[in-house]
Short mmCIF file of C-alpha atoms in Angstrom, two decimals:
data_model
loop_
_atom_site.label_atom_id
_atom_site.label_comp_id
_atom_site.label_asym_id
_atom_site.label_seq_id
_atom_site.Cartn_x
_atom_site.Cartn_y
_atom_site.Cartn_z
CA UNK P 1 1.66 17.62 15.71
CA UNK P 2 5.06 16.04 16.20
CA UNK P 3 8.31 17.73 15.30
CA UNK P 4 11.65 16.11 14.54
CA UNK P 5 12.75 16.86 18.12
CA UNK P 6 9.64 15.05 19.42
CA UNK P 7 10.46 12.05 17.24
CA UNK P 8 14.06 11.90 18.52
CA UNK P 9 12.86 12.21 22.14
CA UNK P 10 10.33 9.40 21.66
CA UNK P 11 12.91 7.20 19.90
CA UNK P 12 15.26 7.59 22.84
CA UNK P 13 12.79 7.55 25.73
CA UNK P 14 9.64 5.66 24.73
CA UNK P 15 6.31 6.26 23.07
CA UNK P 16 2.81 7.08 24.27
CA UNK P 17 0.79 4.17 25.62
CA UNK P 18 -1.00 2.35 22.78
CA UNK P 19 -4.80 2.09 22.84
CA UNK P 20 -4.49 -1.72 22.99
CA UNK P 21 -1.93 -4.49 22.42
CA UNK P 22 -1.93 -7.31 19.87
CA UNK P 23 0.62 -10.05 20.39
CA UNK P 24 0.97 -13.26 18.39
CA UNK P 25 3.58 -15.96 17.95
CA UNK P 26 5.80 -15.96 14.88
CA UNK P 27 3.83 -18.98 13.61
CA UNK P 28 0.55 -17.06 13.95
CA UNK P 29 1.99 -14.05 12.10
CA UNK P 30 3.34 -16.32 9.32
CA UNK P 31 -0.10 -17.89 8.91
CA UNK P 32 -1.79 -14.47 8.63
CA UNK P 33 0.70 -12.60 6.42
CA UNK P 34 2.20 -13.10 2.97
CA UNK P 35 5.94 -13.89 2.96
CA UNK P 36 6.75 -10.28 1.96
CA UNK P 37 4.46 -8.81 4.63
CA UNK P 38 6.04 -11.06 7.24
CA UNK P 39 9.56 -10.13 6.14
CA UNK P 40 8.83 -6.40 6.24
CA UNK P 41 6.72 -6.23 9.40
CA UNK P 42 8.16 -8.95 11.63
CA UNK P 43 11.79 -9.11 10.39
CA UNK P 44 12.19 -5.34 9.85
CA UNK P 45 12.72 -5.74 6.12
CA UNK P 46 12.25 -3.26 3.29
CA UNK P 47 10.50 -3.71 -0.03
CA UNK P 48 12.31 -2.59 -3.17
CA UNK P 49 11.77 1.07 -4.07
CA UNK P 50 8.94 1.86 -6.50
CA UNK P 51 7.48 -1.68 -6.25
CA UNK P 52 4.94 -1.26 -3.44
CA UNK P 53 1.20 -1.31 -4.05
CA UNK P 54 0.64 2.12 -2.44
CA UNK P 55 3.63 4.01 -3.81
CA UNK P 56 1.50 5.67 -6.50
CA UNK P 57 -1.93 5.28 -4.83
CA UNK P 58 -4.16 8.34 -4.46
CA UNK P 59 -7.43 6.85 -3.18
CA UNK P 60 -9.03 8.49 -0.14
CA UNK P 61 -9.10 6.57 3.10
CA UNK P 62 -7.09 5.40 6.03
CA UNK P 63 -4.04 3.19 5.86
CA UNK P 64 -4.11 0.57 8.61
CA UNK P 65 -1.46 -1.79 9.92
CA UNK P 66 -1.54 -4.97 7.82
CA UNK P 67 -0.92 -7.02 10.97
CA UNK P 68 -3.47 -5.71 13.49
CA UNK P 69 -5.75 -3.37 11.51
CA UNK P 70 -4.99 -0.29 13.60
CA UNK P 71 -5.48 2.93 11.57
CA UNK P 72 -2.06 4.55 11.22
CA UNK P 73 -2.06 7.11 8.37
CA UNK P 74 -4.64 9.27 6.62
CA UNK P 75 -4.49 9.59 2.82
CA UNK P 76 -4.81 13.36 3.24
CA UNK P 77 -1.30 13.42 4.76
CA UNK P 78 0.23 11.32 1.95
CA UNK P 79 2.56 13.12 -0.45
CA UNK P 80 4.82 12.36 -3.40
CA UNK P 81 8.34 12.22 -2.00
CA UNK P 82 9.97 10.67 -5.06
CA UNK P 83 11.72 8.12 -2.82
CA UNK P 84 9.88 5.01 -4.04
CA UNK P 85 7.83 4.40 -0.91
CA UNK P 86 4.53 5.85 0.32
CA UNK P 87 5.28 8.95 2.40
CA UNK P 88 3.13 10.63 5.05
CA UNK P 89 3.63 13.77 7.12
CA UNK P 90 2.13 12.39 10.33
CA UNK P 91 0.22 9.46 11.85
CA UNK P 92 -3.54 9.63 12.45
CA UNK P 93 -2.84 9.79 16.21
CA UNK P 94 0.42 10.21 18.09
CA UNK P 95 -0.23 6.97 20.02
CA UNK P 96 -0.76 4.95 16.80
CA UNK P 97 2.94 4.58 16.03
CA UNK P 98 6.15 4.52 17.99
CA UNK P 99 9.70 5.40 17.12
CA UNK P 100 12.87 3.44 17.80
CA UNK P 101 16.52 4.32 17.21
CA UNK P 102 17.86 2.11 14.39
CA UNK P 103 21.61 1.67 13.97
CA UNK P 104 21.51 -1.13 11.39
CA UNK P 105 23.67 -1.04 8.26
CA UNK P 106 26.11 1.42 9.83
CA UNK P 107 23.56 4.26 9.81
CA UNK P 108 21.64 6.05 12.54
CA UNK P 109 17.97 6.31 11.61
CA UNK P 110 14.61 6.37 13.36
CA UNK P 111 12.40 3.35 12.76
CA UNK P 112 8.59 3.65 12.67
CA UNK P 113 6.60 0.81 14.26
CA UNK P 114 2.91 0.14 14.87
CA UNK P 115 2.44 0.93 18.55
CA UNK P 116 -0.21 -1.80 18.93
CA UNK P 117 1.61 -4.87 17.51
CA UNK P 118 5.21 -3.65 16.96
CA UNK P 119 5.04 -4.19 13.19
CA UNK P 120 7.90 -2.49 11.34
CA UNK P 121 6.48 0.24 9.07
CA UNK P 122 9.55 2.03 7.76
CA UNK P 123 11.59 5.04 8.87
CA UNK P 124 11.02 8.74 9.54
CA UNK P 125 13.19 11.57 8.21
CA UNK P 126 13.23 15.34 8.88
CA UNK P 127 12.90 16.34 5.19
CA UNK P 128 9.13 16.32 4.69
CA UNK P 129 6.81 19.20 3.80
CA UNK P 130 5.08 21.59 6.18
CA UNK P 131 3.43 21.58 8.57
CA UNK P 132 5.34 18.78 10.37
CA UNK P 133 8.54 18.75 8.29
CA UNK P 134 8.50 14.95 8.67
CA UNK P 135 8.59 12.23 6.01
CA UNK P 136 7.30 8.94 7.31
CA UNK P 137 8.68 6.62 4.64
CA UNK P 138 6.45 3.54 4.88
CA UNK P 139 6.56 0.12 3.21
CA UNK P 140 3.40 -0.72 1.25
CA UNK P 141 3.69 -4.29 2.55
CA UNK P 142 3.15 -3.02 6.10
CA UNK P 143 -0.17 -1.25 5.46
CA UNK P 144 -3.57 -1.78 3.86
CA UNK P 145 -5.88 0.90 2.50
CA UNK P 146 -9.18 1.02 4.33
CA UNK P 147 -11.70 3.04 2.37
CA UNK P 148 -13.13 6.04 4.23
CA UNK P 149 -16.56 4.38 4.48
CA UNK P 150 -15.10 1.24 6.07
CA UNK P 151 -13.73 0.75 9.56
CA UNK P 152 -10.40 -0.86 10.36
CA UNK P 153 -10.50 -4.20 12.15
#
């Protein structure tokens, strides 16, 4: 289980090796994704608070990267943060996501990315519940719910 100090270390010094890599051209990503998904995942955008499909979702299953299908978050680690975005306490595996220091908009934050295809997911904050104390604040447009009985692509 990662702690905030682990997250900061990884953001500054690199992430675990991903299980595989998926790389596509911008044109290929645009063909595959909706305009909002492309904006969020490939241009590091953010959907408006409380508008995302999974903000209020409570179905069991895995949430996979909308770009490459890699399982990233388990519904059992999802919690109501009141922030307007789906929030998770940890990824399904430490190598599933990576962290990057983000200094955009005059702030210092830690960005969360899919470690397989570099899709922007959201940001992580040290104000989540136990056991990790982390809040992975994730854009609905960057993930898709894969029912527990199904397998991610």
